[in-house]
Each structure stands twice: as C-alpha cells, then as structure tokens.
C-alpha cells in the first residue's frame, strides 16, 4: 500500500489553484518528482512557464495540503484507490492522451488495464430499438472478456451497465461528480452492483456536485480509457457526440448504430457515419471483426499453447512483449534485428498460438 504522505502530496497537486493537468505534469518533470515539487524555492518555481508568483507561493507554503488531508481521510475511510498518472495501475490508454487527469479516484475490482475495453454512449431518451440493439451487442460479447465503460447516466449508459452485469461482463461507470455523489441518485442500486463486478471512477474529489461543466471532462475519460467506442442513438448535438469527437481525436475506433432517416435519435449516428467519423455498425459481429476480437479460448487450450516450443527468435520477441502494457510494432522492430516482414510473420505465429493479442494502433500485448 502506498505511503500516506506520498499519496497526500499527489492529491495536493490536484488542488493547486489555476494549474491544469498539463502544467502540473511539467511542474513534476521540472522538479524531478512529486515530493520535489514541494521542496522547490519560490524563485525556482517562478521560472517554470505558467507558474506565476501566486501559485508558487501556494506551493511553497503548502496551502493545498489541508484540502488534500481531508480527501485522503475520505478515501482511506471508504477504501477508495487513488491512481496517479505516474503509477502503474493508472489506465495506460488514458495516460496517452494529452489532457488526461492527474489522479483518478477508483472503487471497484475491474482491471482498468485489461486487454479489451469498450465504451458505450448514447441518448438519455433511447427508443426501444436503441435499447434492444445495445442489449444484443452485449449479449453477443458476453464470452469475450470485455470491460464495458459508460457514464452511469440515464438512457443508453445505464442500459449498457445493467446488461453488462446481467451477462457477467465487468462494467465501470465514469462519473462527473465525487464518488459520494452518485448521479443520478436513482442509479445507486446499479452503481452498488457495479462495485461487485466493475467499479466507479472519477477525477473529482469527494463532495463534488454533478455540475454541467464536469460532464465534458467525464466524457474524455470514457473516450480515453477505451479501445473502441459505440454510439447508440444520438441527436446531432449532445454528450455522446462530444465523446465520439474526443475518441476520434484520441485515435480510437468509433462505431455508430445507423437509424432511420429523419428520426431525431438517429441523426447523430447517421451524421457520424456519413462524415466518416464512425464506422457503420449493424451488429456486434461488425465490431468483433473490425477489432479482431475473438471469443476467449478455453483455459485448457490456452494452457497447452503456453507449452508450445518457440524458436530462439520467437522467444526473444515474446519476451519483449509485456503483459501489463501494449508494445508497439515500431518498438519491437527497433529492438530486434529482424526485417519488417520477418517480424510480422513471427507476431502472426505468436497470435495464432494464443500467446499474444493484436490491438488497434499496431500494438501487441501478451494474453
């Protein structure tokens, strides 16, 4: 377990006034670590672009520690995990985006760095068609070891969470409030069930209300955490469209459920498809084919695969591929003496043997 003082300082960084995530990262980098930030002299801090005299004074006098102490007391009392961006448990997919949160408050048992993460968003007023299609997609995916992420909102969000729970898929709700402010309140029961198979995550500290301006920030976490995002019914404006735009910016695979021309809740999805901002998705098979997701193999089959005799060069490549975070093909190419075609052949062979998994963006990860 992380030492309380280390965690206290990390939380304190998030309470610095007028200092965003990007600037705070620069601050930590400049100082050489979190603890070092609070040991800097005011004159040294003022040299950092964006850190003015007032902010430097706040840091030197450790004014943000008082708020951090209250937050630390709260998360320790309620057994909440605080995931700092430099820590290994922090979602590696989210870490790649420029404006990712410095710190996430997380309660649950789901692996936020699992192999497959699917974001599902949509209107708060879905039609029977939208609800049915959302449920069919998750029914199809029930044996594919997918983590389902959404925003715990009315409509498609909560439909996705509840269906995921029903079919046994872990599901995580990303909140636009503190973990002590479940919103909407009518979803408390669902949120409680998610803690048993999934979890709740937010960048907002305890007591934070679900204010309007928090939800675009919530949406970027959904977009940043997932491998693929599905939009199931949306008008041309709204949170789902914002999330889809963010997902495109983050180079995620975006899918949209097509609808009848002229229907209000199909206009957004049809627009995304028409403008090539999302792939048309008729059913879950389209998603699985595009993402190259296959059903989870029988454990005995996987166990047999682990005892396959690898050649020396195959073993070397396999050793370079981590189980915690994906490795890019470019990195594998640079660290080996293979040609591009030789490397591609070996990766394909390792994949066929069930030892590694290809991910979007020319990435590979151990299974």
GROMACS .gro file of N, CA and C in nm, residues 149-315:
model
  501
  149UNK      N    1  -1.739   0.030  -2.046
  149UNK     CA    2  -1.728   0.159  -1.979
  149UNK      C    3  -1.835   0.254  -2.030
  150UNK      N    4  -1.903   0.322  -1.938
  150UNK     CA    5  -2.002   0.422  -1.977
  150UNK      C    6  -2.012   0.525  -1.865
  151UNK      N    7  -2.114   0.613  -1.874
  151UNK     CA    8  -2.119   0.726  -1.783
  151UNK      C    9  -2.224   0.725  -1.675
  152UNK      N   10  -2.291   0.611  -1.654
  152UNK     CA   11  -2.390   0.594  -1.547
  152UNK      C   12  -2.510   0.689  -1.561
  153UNK      N   13  -2.526   0.749  -1.679
  153UNK     CA   14  -2.636   0.844  -1.700
  153UNK      C   15  -2.765   0.772  -1.734
  154UNK      N   16  -2.872   0.848  -1.744
  154UNK     CA   17  -3.000   0.794  -1.790
  154UNK      C   18  -2.983   0.741  -1.932
  155UNK      N   19  -3.070   0.652  -1.971
  155UNK     CA   20  -3.073   0.606  -2.110
  155UNK      C   21  -2.975   0.497  -2.142
  156UNK      N   22  -2.907   0.512  -2.255
  156UNK     CA   23  -2.816   0.409  -2.305
  156UNK      C   24  -2.708   0.373  -2.205
  157UNK      N   25  -2.656   0.473  -2.133
  157UNK     CA   26  -2.549   0.446  -2.035
  157UNK      C   27  -2.590   0.338  -1.936
  158UNK      N   28  -2.701   0.360  -1.869
  158UNK     CA   29  -2.742   0.266  -1.765
  158UNK      C   30  -2.791   0.134  -1.825
  159UNK      N   31  -2.847   0.139  -1.946
  159UNK     CA   32  -2.884   0.016  -2.016
  159UNK      C   33  -2.760  -0.070  -2.037
  160UNK      N   34  -2.650  -0.007  -2.080
  160UNK     CA   35  -2.525  -0.079  -2.104
  160UNK      C   36  -2.470  -0.137  -1.975
  161UNK      N   37  -2.470  -0.058  -1.868
  161UNK     CA   38  -2.420  -0.107  -1.739
  161UNK      C   39  -2.501  -0.228  -1.691
  162UNK      N   40  -2.632  -0.214  -1.695
  162UNK     CA   41  -2.718  -0.321  -1.641
  162UNK      C   42  -2.711  -0.448  -1.724
  163UNK      N   43  -2.704  -0.435  -1.856
  163UNK     CA   44  -2.695  -0.554  -1.940
  163UNK      C   45  -2.560  -0.621  -1.922
  164UNK      N   46  -2.455  -0.541  -1.909
  164UNK     CA   47  -2.322  -0.598  -1.884
  164UNK      C   48  -2.323  -0.681  -1.757
  165UNK      N   49  -2.382  -0.628  -1.651
  165UNK     CA   50  -2.392  -0.702  -1.526
  165UNK      C   51  -2.472  -0.830  -1.543
  166UNK      N   52  -2.579  -0.821  -1.620
  166UNK     CA   53  -2.666  -0.936  -1.641
  166UNK      C   54  -2.593  -1.051  -1.710
  167UNK      N   55  -2.508  -1.017  -1.808
  167UNK     CA   56  -2.439  -1.122  -1.885
  167UNK      C   57  -2.303  -1.156  -1.825
  168UNK      N   58  -2.267  -1.091  -1.714
  168UNK     CA   59  -2.143  -1.125  -1.645
  168UNK      C   60  -2.019  -1.051  -1.691
  169UNK      N   61  -2.037  -0.942  -1.766
  169UNK     CA   62  -1.923  -0.861  -1.808
  169UNK      C   63  -1.895  -0.753  -1.704
  170UNK      N   64  -1.769  -0.727  -1.670
  170UNK     CA   65  -1.739  -0.618  -1.577
  170UNK      C   66  -1.773  -0.485  -1.643
  171UNK      N   67  -1.820  -0.391  -1.565
  171UNK     CA   68  -1.858  -0.260  -1.620
  171UNK      C   69  -1.820  -0.149  -1.524
  172UNK      N   70  -1.761  -0.044  -1.578
  172UNK     CA   71  -1.713   0.069  -1.498
  172UNK      C   72  -1.790   0.195  -1.538
  173UNK      N   73  -1.838   0.267  -1.437
  173UNK     CA   74  -1.907   0.393  -1.459
  173UNK      C   75  -1.814   0.510  -1.432
  174UNK      N   76  -1.802   0.599  -1.530
  174UNK     CA   77  -1.719   0.718  -1.513
  174UNK      C   78  -1.811   0.833  -1.473
  175UNK      N   79  -1.780   0.896  -1.363
  175UNK     CA   80  -1.870   0.994  -1.303
  175UNK      C   81  -1.823   1.138  -1.321
  176UNK      N   82  -1.919   1.229  -1.324
  176UNK     CA   83  -1.891   1.371  -1.331
  176UNK      C   84  -1.909   1.438  -1.197
  177UNK      N   85  -1.890   1.361  -1.092
  177UNK     CA   86  -1.906   1.409  -0.954
  177UNK      C   87  -1.814   1.329  -0.864
  178UNK      N   88  -1.817   1.360  -0.735
  178UNK     CA   89  -1.739   1.280  -0.641
  178UNK      C   90  -1.803   1.143  -0.622
  179UNK      N   91  -1.726   1.048  -0.574
  179UNK     CA   92  -1.779   0.913  -0.555
  179UNK      C   93  -1.887   0.906  -0.448
  180UNK      N   94  -1.899   1.011  -0.370
  180UNK     CA   95  -2.005   1.015  -0.268
  180UNK      C   96  -2.132   1.082  -0.320
  181UNK      N   97  -2.131   1.119  -0.447
  181UNK     CA   98  -2.247   1.185  -0.507
  181UNK      C   99  -2.291   1.108  -0.631
  182UNK      N  100  -2.349   0.991  -0.612
  182UNK     CA  101  -2.396   0.912  -0.725
  182UNK      C  102  -2.503   0.990  -0.800
  183UNK      N  103  -2.480   1.007  -0.931
  183UNK     CA  104  -2.576   1.083  -1.011
  183UNK      C  105  -2.604   1.010  -1.142
  184UNK      N  106  -2.733   0.996  -1.175
  184UNK     CA  107  -2.850   1.032  -1.095
  184UNK      C  108  -2.869   0.937  -0.977
  185UNK      N  109  -2.932   0.986  -0.872
  185UNK     CA  110  -2.948   0.909  -0.748
  185UNK      C  111  -3.026   0.780  -0.769
  186UNK      N  112  -3.114   0.778  -0.869
  186UNK     CA  113  -3.195   0.656  -0.893
  186UNK      C  114  -3.109   0.540  -0.942
  187UNK      N  115  -2.983   0.567  -0.976
  187UNK     CA  116  -2.894   0.461  -1.024
  187UNK      C  117  -2.801   0.409  -0.915
  188UNK      N  118  -2.831   0.443  -0.790
  188UNK     CA  119  -2.745   0.399  -0.679
  188UNK      C  120  -2.737   0.247  -0.669
  189UNK      N  121  -2.849   0.182  -0.688
  189UNK     CA  122  -2.851   0.036  -0.678
  189UNK      C  123  -2.762  -0.025  -0.786
  190UNK      N  124  -2.775   0.025  -0.907
  190UNK     CA  125  -2.689  -0.024  -1.017
  190UNK      C  126  -2.543   0.004  -0.987
  191UNK      N  127  -2.514   0.124  -0.936
  191UNK     CA  128  -2.376   0.161  -0.902
  191UNK      C  129  -2.320   0.066  -0.797
  192UNK      N  130  -2.402   0.032  -0.699
  192UNK     CA  131  -2.360  -0.060  -0.592
  192UNK      C  132  -2.329  -0.198  -0.650
  193UNK      N  133  -2.411  -0.244  -0.743
  193UNK     CA  134  -2.388  -0.374  -0.807
  193UNK      C  135  -2.261  -0.372  -0.891
  194UNK      N  136  -2.231  -0.257  -0.950
  194UNK     CA  137  -2.111  -0.245  -1.032
  194UNK      C  138  -1.983  -0.259  -0.950
  195UNK      N  139  -1.990  -0.226  -0.823
  195UNK     CA  140  -1.872  -0.238  -0.737
  195UNK      C  141  -1.833  -0.385  -0.718
  196UNK      N  142  -1.928  -0.475  -0.741
  196UNK     CA  143  -1.902  -0.619  -0.726
  196UNK      C  144  -1.845  -0.680  -0.853
  197UNK      N  145  -1.869  -0.617  -0.967
  197UNK     CA  146  -1.814  -0.665  -1.094
  197UNK      C  147  -1.790  -0.546  -1.186
  198UNK      N  148  -1.687  -0.470  -1.155
  198UNK     CA  149  -1.658  -0.348  -1.230
  198UNK      C  150  -1.611  -0.241  -1.135
  199UNK      N  151  -1.679  -0.128  -1.137
  199UNK     CA  152  -1.640  -0.022  -1.045
  199UNK      C  153  -1.689   0.114  -1.088
  200UNK      N  154  -1.647   0.214  -1.011
  200UNK     CA  155  -1.680   0.354  -1.037
  200UNK      C  156  -1.550   0.434  -1.035
  201UNK      N  157  -1.539   0.529  -1.126
  201UNK     CA  158  -1.417   0.608  -1.134
  201UNK      C  159  -1.452   0.754  -1.161
  202UNK      N  160  -1.373   0.843  -1.104
  202UNK     CA  161  -1.393   0.986  -1.125
  202UNK      C  162  -1.261   1.059  -1.100
  203UNK      N  163  -1.249   1.178  -1.158
  203UNK     CA  164  -1.132   1.260  -1.126
  203UNK      C  165  -1.167   1.364  -1.021
  204UNK      N  166  -1.294   1.368  -0.982
  204UNK     CA  167  -1.342   1.469  -0.888
  204UNK      C  168  -1.341   1.418  -0.744
  205UNK      N  169  -1.297   1.505  -0.655
  205UNK     CA  170  -1.289   1.469  -0.515
  205UNK      C  171  -1.425   1.460  -0.448
  206UNK      N  172  -1.424   1.411  -0.326
  206UNK     CA  173  -1.548   1.394  -0.251
  206UNK      C  174  -1.621   1.527  -0.236
  207UNK      N  175  -1.753   1.519  -0.239
  207UNK     CA  176  -1.834   1.640  -0.223
  207UNK      C  177  -1.860   1.716  -0.351
  208UNK      N  178  -1.790   1.679  -0.459
  208UNK     CA  179  -1.809   1.750  -0.586
  208UNK      C  180  -1.946   1.718  -0.644
  209UNK      N  181  -2.023   1.821  -0.672
  209UNK     CA  182  -2.157   1.804  -0.728
  209UNK      C  183  -2.148   1.774  -0.879
  210UNK      N  184  -2.250   1.711  -0.934
  210UNK     CA  185  -2.250   1.680  -1.077
  210UNK      C  186  -2.286   1.803  -1.161
  211UNK      N  187  -2.200   1.903  -1.156
  211UNK     CA  188  -2.226   2.027  -1.230
  211UNK      C  189  -2.209   2.005  -1.380
  212UNK      N  190  -2.279   2.085  -1.457
  212UNK     CA  191  -2.283   2.072  -1.602
  212UNK      C  192  -2.144   2.069  -1.666
  213UNK      N  193  -2.055   2.156  -1.617
  213UNK     CA  194  -1.922   2.166  -1.678
  213UNK      C  195  -1.834   2.044  -1.652
  214UNK      N  196  -1.876   1.958  -1.561
  214UNK     CA  197  -1.796   1.839  -1.529
  214UNK      C  198  -1.811   1.728  -1.633
  215UNK      N  199  -1.922   1.729  -1.707
  215UNK     CA  200  -1.951   1.615  -1.793
  215UNK      C  201  -1.865   1.604  -1.919
  216UNK      N  202  -1.826   1.716  -1.983
  216UNK     CA  203  -1.728   1.701  -2.092
  216UNK      C  204  -1.596   1.642  -2.042
  217UNK      N  205  -1.558   1.674  -1.918
  217UNK     CA  206  -1.437   1.617  -1.859
  217UNK      C  207  -1.456   1.468  -1.835
  218UNK      N  208  -1.576   1.430  -1.788
  218UNK     CA  209  -1.610   1.290  -1.771
  218UNK      C  210  -1.603   1.216  -1.905
  219UNK      N  211  -1.654   1.281  -2.010
  219UNK     CA  212  -1.660   1.218  -2.141
  219UNK      C  213  -1.521   1.186  -2.197
  220UNK      N  214  -1.423   1.273  -2.170
  220UNK     CA  215  -1.289   1.248  -2.224
  220UNK      C  216  -1.226   1.125  -2.157
  221UNK      N  217  -1.266   1.097  -2.032
  221UNK     CA  218  -1.214   0.977  -1.965
  221UNK      C  219  -1.272   0.852  -2.031
  222UNK      N  220  -1.401   0.855  -2.061
  222UNK     CA  221  -1.464   0.742  -2.130
  222UNK      C  222  -1.394   0.718  -2.263
  223UNK      N  223  -1.375   0.826  -2.339
  223UNK     CA  224  -1.311   0.815  -2.471
  223UNK      C  225  -1.166   0.771  -2.459
  224UNK      N  226  -1.097   0.820  -2.356
  224UNK     CA  227  -0.956   0.788  -2.341
  224UNK      C  228  -0.928   0.649  -2.289
  225UNK      N  229  -1.021   0.594  -2.210
  225UNK     CA  230  -0.999   0.463  -2.148
  225UNK      C  231  -1.022   0.347  -2.244
  226UNK      N  232  -1.105   0.368  -2.345
  226UNK     CA  233  -1.149   0.254  -2.427
  226UNK      C  234  -1.062   0.229  -2.549
  227UNK      N  235  -1.076   0.107  -2.603
  227UNK     CA  236  -1.016   0.074  -2.732
  227UNK      C  237  -1.110   0.114  -2.844
  228UNK      N  238  -1.240   0.092  -2.820
  228UNK     CA  239  -1.343   0.124  -2.918
  228UNK      C  240  -1.460   0.188  -2.848
  229UNK      N  241  -1.529   0.277  -2.920
  229UNK     CA  242  -1.645   0.346  -2.866
  229UNK      C  243  -1.764   0.324  -2.959
  230UNK      N  244  -1.878   0.287  -2.902
  230UNK     CA  245  -2.000   0.272  -2.979
  230UNK      C  246  -2.099   0.381  -2.939
  231UNK      N  247  -2.153   0.450  -3.039
  231UNK     CA  248  -2.259   0.548  -3.015
  231UNK      C  249  -2.390   0.482  -3.056
  232UNK      N  250  -2.480   0.468  -2.960
  232UNK     CA  251  -2.610   0.405  -2.986
  232UNK      C  252  -2.720   0.509  -2.968
  233UNK      N  253  -2.764   0.566  -3.075
  233UNK     CA  254  -2.866   0.670  -3.080
  233UNK      C  255  -2.820   0.802  -3.017
  234UNK      N  256  -2.829   0.906  -3.097
  234UNK     CA  257  -2.793   1.039  -3.050
  234UNK      C  258  -2.843   1.143  -3.149
  235UNK      N  259  -2.881   1.257  -3.097
  235UNK     CA  260  -2.910   1.371  -3.185
  235UNK      C  261  -2.776   1.427  -3.232
  236UNK      N  262  -2.778   1.527  -3.317
  236UNK     CA  263  -2.653   1.579  -3.372
  236UNK      C  264  -2.573   1.659  -3.268
  237UNK      N  265  -2.637   1.695  -3.159
  237UNK     CA  266  -2.566   1.764  -3.051
  237UNK      C  267  -2.591   1.690  -2.921
  238UNK      N  268  -2.492   1.691  -2.834
  238UNK     CA  269  -2.507   1.626  -2.705
  238UNK      C  270  -2.379   1.560  -2.660
  239UNK      N  271  -2.383   1.506  -2.539
  239UNK     CA  272  -2.265   1.446  -2.479
  239UNK      C  273  -2.207   1.331  -2.557
  240UNK      N  274  -2.293   1.250  -2.620
  240UNK     CA  275  -2.244   1.134  -2.695
  240UNK      C  276  -2.162   1.179  -2.816
  241UNK      N  277  -2.206   1.286  -2.880
  241UNK     CA  278  -2.132   1.337  -2.996
  241UNK      C  279  -1.999   1.398  -2.954
  242UNK      N  280  -1.998   1.460  -2.837
  242UNK     CA  281  -1.873   1.515  -2.783
  242UNK      C  282  -1.775   1.401  -2.755
  243UNK      N  283  -1.827   1.295  -2.694
  243UNK     CA  284  -1.743   1.179  -2.662
  243UNK      C  285  -1.688   1.115  -2.790
  244UNK      N  286  -1.772   1.105  -2.893
  244UNK     CA  287  -1.728   1.047  -3.021
  244UNK      C  288  -1.618   1.134  -3.084
  245UNK      N  289  -1.635   1.265  -3.077
  245UNK     CA  290  -1.534   1.355  -3.133
  245UNK      C  291  -1.402   1.341  -3.058
  246UNK      N  292  -1.410   1.329  -2.926
  246UNK     CA  293  -1.289   1.310  -2.847
  246UNK      C  294  -1.222   1.179  -2.881
  247UNK      N  295  -1.302   1.074  -2.895
  247UNK     CA  296  -1.248   0.941  -2.927
  247UNK      C  297  -1.174   0.945  -3.061
  248UNK      N  298  -1.229   1.017  -3.157
  248UNK     CA  299  -1.161   1.033  -3.285
  248UNK      C  300  -1.029   1.107  -3.269
  249UNK      N  301  -1.032   1.210  -3.187
  249UNK     CA  302  -0.909   1.287  -3.161
  249UNK      C  303  -0.802   1.200  -3.096
  250UNK      N  304  -0.846   1.105  -3.013
  250UNK     CA  305  -0.754   1.016  -2.944
  250UNK      C  306  -0.720   0.892  -3.028
  251UNK      N  307  -0.764   0.891  -3.153
  251UNK     CA  308  -0.736   0.780  -3.247
  251UNK      C  309  -0.793   0.646  -3.199
  252UNK      N  310  -0.914   0.653  -3.144
  252UNK     CA  311  -0.985   0.532  -3.106
  252UNK      C  312  -1.073   0.486  -3.223
  253UNK      N  313  -1.114   0.362  -3.218
  253UNK     CA  314  -1.209   0.311  -3.318
  253UNK      C  315  -1.350   0.348  -3.274
  254UNK      N  316  -1.419   0.424  -3.358
  254UNK     CA  317  -1.554   0.470  -3.324
  254UNK      C  318  -1.656   0.401  -3.416
  255UNK      N  319  -1.764   0.353  -3.355
  255UNK     CA  320  -1.871   0.286  -3.429
  255UNK      C  321  -2.003   0.356  -3.397
  256UNK      N  322  -2.094   0.354  -3.492
  256UNK     CA  323  -2.226   0.414  -3.471
  256UNK      C  324  -2.334   0.322  -3.525
  257UNK      N  325  -2.442   0.315  -3.450
  257UNK     CA  326  -2.556   0.234  -3.492
  257UNK      C  327  -2.643   0.317  -3.587
  258UNK      N  328  -2.659   0.274  -3.711
  258UNK     CA  329  -2.739   0.353  -3.806
  258UNK      C  330  -2.887   0.348  -3.771
  259UNK      N  331  -2.959   0.452  -3.810
  259UNK     CA  332  -3.102   0.456  -3.783
  259UNK      C  333  -3.179   0.508  -3.903
  260UNK      N  334  -3.308   0.512  -3.890
  260UNK     CA  335  -3.394   0.556  -3.999
  260UNK      C  336  -3.376   0.705  -4.025
  261UNK      N  337  -3.367   0.741  -4.152
  261UNK     CA  338  -3.351   0.881  -4.191
  261UNK      C  339  -3.465   0.965  -4.136
  262UNK      N  340  -3.429   1.076  -4.073
  262UNK     CA  341  -3.529   1.167  -4.020
  262UNK      C  342  -3.559   1.147  -3.873
  263UNK      N  343  -3.529   1.030  -3.818
  263UNK     CA  344  -3.553   1.007  -3.675
  263UNK      C  345  -3.456   1.091  -3.593
  264UNK      N  346  -3.507   1.161  -3.494
  264UNK     CA  347  -3.424   1.251  -3.415
  264UNK      C  348  -3.305   1.181  -3.352
  265UNK      N  349  -3.330   1.065  -3.291
  265UNK     CA  350  -3.222   1.000  -3.219
  265UNK      C  351  -3.132   0.916  -3.309
  266UNK      N  352  -3.153   0.926  -3.439
  266UNK     CA  353  -3.063   0.861  -3.535
  266UNK      C  354  -2.977   0.962  -3.608
  267UNK      N  355  -3.013   1.089  -3.596
  267UNK     CA  356  -2.943   1.192  -3.673
  267UNK      C  357  -2.794   1.200  -3.640
  268UNK      N  358  -2.763   1.188  -3.512
  268UNK     CA  359  -2.622   1.197  -3.472
  268UNK      C  360  -2.540   1.081  -3.525
  269UNK      N  361  -2.591   0.959  -3.509
  269UNK     CA  362  -2.520   0.840  -3.556
  269UNK      C  363  -2.505   0.843  -3.708
  270UNK      N  364  -2.613   0.878  -3.777
  270UNK     CA  365  -2.608   0.884  -3.923
  270UNK      C  366  -2.507   0.989  -3.971
  271UNK      N  367  -2.500   1.099  -3.897
  271UNK     CA  368  -2.403   1.205  -3.930
  271UNK      C  369  -2.260   1.154  -3.912
  272UNK      N  370  -2.235   1.084  -3.802
  272UNK     CA  371  -2.101   1.031  -3.777
  272UNK      C  372  -2.058   0.935  -3.889
  273UNK      N  373  -2.153   0.853  -3.932
  273UNK     CA  374  -2.123   0.757  -4.039
  273UNK      C  375  -2.102   0.829  -4.172
  274UNK      N  376  -2.191   0.923  -4.202
  274UNK     CA  377  -2.185   0.996  -4.329
  274UNK      C  378  -2.057   1.075  -4.345
  275UNK      N  379  -2.004   1.129  -4.235
  275UNK     CA  380  -1.884   1.211  -4.239
  275UNK      C  381  -1.757   1.132  -4.206
  276UNK      N  382  -1.769   0.999  -4.206
  276UNK     CA  383  -1.655   0.909  -4.180
  276UNK      C  384  -1.592   0.930  -4.042
  277UNK      N  385  -1.675   0.975  -3.948
  277UNK     CA  386  -1.628   0.989  -3.810
  277UNK      C  387  -1.655   0.863  -3.729
  278UNK      N  388  -1.730   0.772  -3.788
  278UNK     CA  389  -1.759   0.645  -3.722
  278UNK      C  390  -1.786   0.539  -3.828
  279UNK      N  391  -1.754   0.416  -3.794
  279UNK     CA  392  -1.784   0.304  -3.884
  279UNK      C  393  -1.928   0.260  -3.861
  280UNK      N  394  -1.996   0.225  -3.969
  280UNK     CA  395  -2.133   0.176  -3.959
  280UNK      C  396  -2.131   0.040  -3.890
  281UNK      N  397  -2.218   0.025  -3.791
  281UNK     CA  398  -2.222  -0.099  -3.714
  281UNK      C  399  -2.363  -0.155  -3.716
  282UNK      N  400  -2.385  -0.260  -3.792
  282UNK     CA  401  -2.517  -0.324  -3.798
  282UNK      C  402  -2.541  -0.412  -3.676
  283UNK      N  403  -2.436  -0.479  -3.633
  283UNK     CA  404  -2.447  -0.569  -3.518
  283UNK      C  405  -2.311  -0.588  -3.456
  284UNK      N  406  -2.307  -0.666  -3.349
  284UNK     CA  407  -2.182  -0.686  -3.274
  284UNK      C  408  -2.076  -0.755  -3.358
  285UNK      N  409  -2.116  -0.833  -3.456
  285UNK     CA  410  -2.019  -0.902  -3.540
  285UNK      C  411  -1.930  -0.803  -3.614
  286UNK      N  412  -1.987  -0.687  -3.652
  286UNK     CA  413  -1.908  -0.583  -3.718
  286UNK      C  414  -1.796  -0.534  -3.626
  287UNK      N  415  -1.831  -0.512  -3.500
  287UNK     CA  416  -1.733  -0.466  -3.401
  287UNK      C  417  -1.623  -0.570  -3.382
  288UNK      N  418  -1.662  -0.694  -3.360
  288UNK     CA  419  -1.566  -0.802  -3.334
  288UNK      C  420  -1.472  -0.821  -3.453
  289UNK      N  421  -1.527  -0.814  -3.574
  289UNK     CA  422  -1.445  -0.832  -3.693
  289UNK      C  423  -1.345  -0.718  -3.708
  290UNK      N  424  -1.391  -0.596  -3.688
  290UNK     CA  425  -1.304  -0.479  -3.704
  290UNK      C  426  -1.195  -0.475  -3.596
  291UNK      N  427  -1.232  -0.509  -3.473
  291UNK     CA  428  -1.138  -0.504  -3.361
  291UNK      C  429  -1.055  -0.631  -3.350
  292UNK      N  430  -1.088  -0.730  -3.432
  292UNK     CA  431  -1.018  -0.859  -3.429
  292UNK      C  432  -1.028  -0.924  -3.291
  293UNK      N  433  -1.147  -0.911  -3.234
  293UNK     CA  434  -1.173  -0.976  -3.106
  293UNK      C  435  -1.232  -1.114  -3.134
  294UNK      N  436  -1.184  -1.210  -3.064
  294UNK     CA  437  -1.238  -1.346  -3.075
  294UNK      C  438  -1.282  -1.392  -2.938
  295UNK      N  439  -1.362  -1.495  -2.934
  295UNK     CA  440  -1.406  -1.547  -2.805
  295UNK      C  441  -1.286  -1.594  -2.723
  296UNK      N  442  -1.297  -1.578  -2.593
  296UNK     CA  443  -1.192  -1.624  -2.503
  296UNK      C  444  -1.176  -1.774  -2.518
  297UNK      N  445  -1.054  -1.818  -2.538
  297UNK     CA  446  -1.030  -1.962  -2.554
  297UNK      C  447  -1.051  -2.036  -2.423
  298UNK      N  448  -1.082  -2.162  -2.436
  298UNK     CA  449  -1.093  -2.248  -2.319
  298UNK      C  450  -0.960  -2.246  -2.244
  299UNK      N  451  -0.965  -2.241  -2.112
  299UNK     CA  452  -0.842  -2.229  -2.032
  299UNK      C  453  -0.744  -2.342  -2.060
  300UNK      N  454  -0.794  -2.462  -2.085
  300UNK     CA  455  -0.706  -2.575  -2.114
  300UNK      C  456  -0.632  -2.552  -2.246
  301UNK      N  457  -0.704  -2.490  -2.343
  301UNK     CA  458  -0.643  -2.463  -2.472
  301UNK      C  459  -0.532  -2.360  -2.458
  302UNK      N  460  -0.558  -2.258  -2.375
  302UNK     CA  461  -0.455  -2.156  -2.350
  302UNK      C  462  -0.335  -2.218  -2.280
  303UNK      N  463  -0.362  -2.306  -2.183
  303UNK     CA  464  -0.254  -2.369  -2.109
  303UNK      C  465  -0.165  -2.451  -2.202
  304UNK      N  466  -0.229  -2.523  -2.297
  304UNK     CA  467  -0.150  -2.602  -2.392
  304UNK      C  468  -0.062  -2.512  -2.477
  305UNK      N  469  -0.119  -2.397  -2.514
  305UNK     CA  470  -0.044  -2.306  -2.601
  305UNK      C  471   0.082  -2.253  -2.534
  306UNK      N  472   0.077  -2.239  -2.401
  306UNK     CA  473   0.192  -2.186  -2.329
  306UNK      C  474   0.311  -2.280  -2.332
  307UNK      N  475   0.286  -2.409  -2.362
  307UNK     CA  476   0.395  -2.505  -2.364
  307UNK      C  477   0.445  -2.533  -2.505
  308UNK      N  478   0.399  -2.451  -2.600
  308UNK     CA  479   0.449  -2.464  -2.738
  308UNK      C  480   0.597  -2.426  -2.741
  309UNK      N  481   0.674  -2.505  -2.812
  309UNK     CA  482   0.817  -2.476  -2.823
  309UNK      C  483   0.839  -2.360  -2.919
  310UNK      N  484   0.900  -2.253  -2.871
  310UNK     CA  485   0.929  -2.137  -2.954
  310UNK      C  486   1.074  -2.140  -2.999
  311UNK      N  487   1.096  -2.087  -3.117
  311UNK     CA  488   1.234  -2.075  -3.164
  311UNK      C  489   1.302  -1.965  -3.082
  312UNK      N  490   1.431  -1.955  -3.095
  312UNK     CA  491   1.506  -1.855  -3.020
  312UNK      C  492   1.459  -1.713  -3.051
  313UNK      N  493   1.437  -1.686  -3.178
  313UNK     CA  494   1.396  -1.551  -3.219
  313UNK      C  495   1.251  -1.523  -3.178
  314UNK      N  496   1.165  -1.627  -3.183
  314UNK     CA  497   1.027  -1.610  -3.138
  314UNK      C  498   1.022  -1.581  -2.988
  315UNK      N  499   1.106  -1.652  -2.913
  315UNK     CA  500   1.111  -1.632  -2.768
  315UNK      C  501   1.158  -1.491  -2.736
   0.00000   0.00000   0.00000
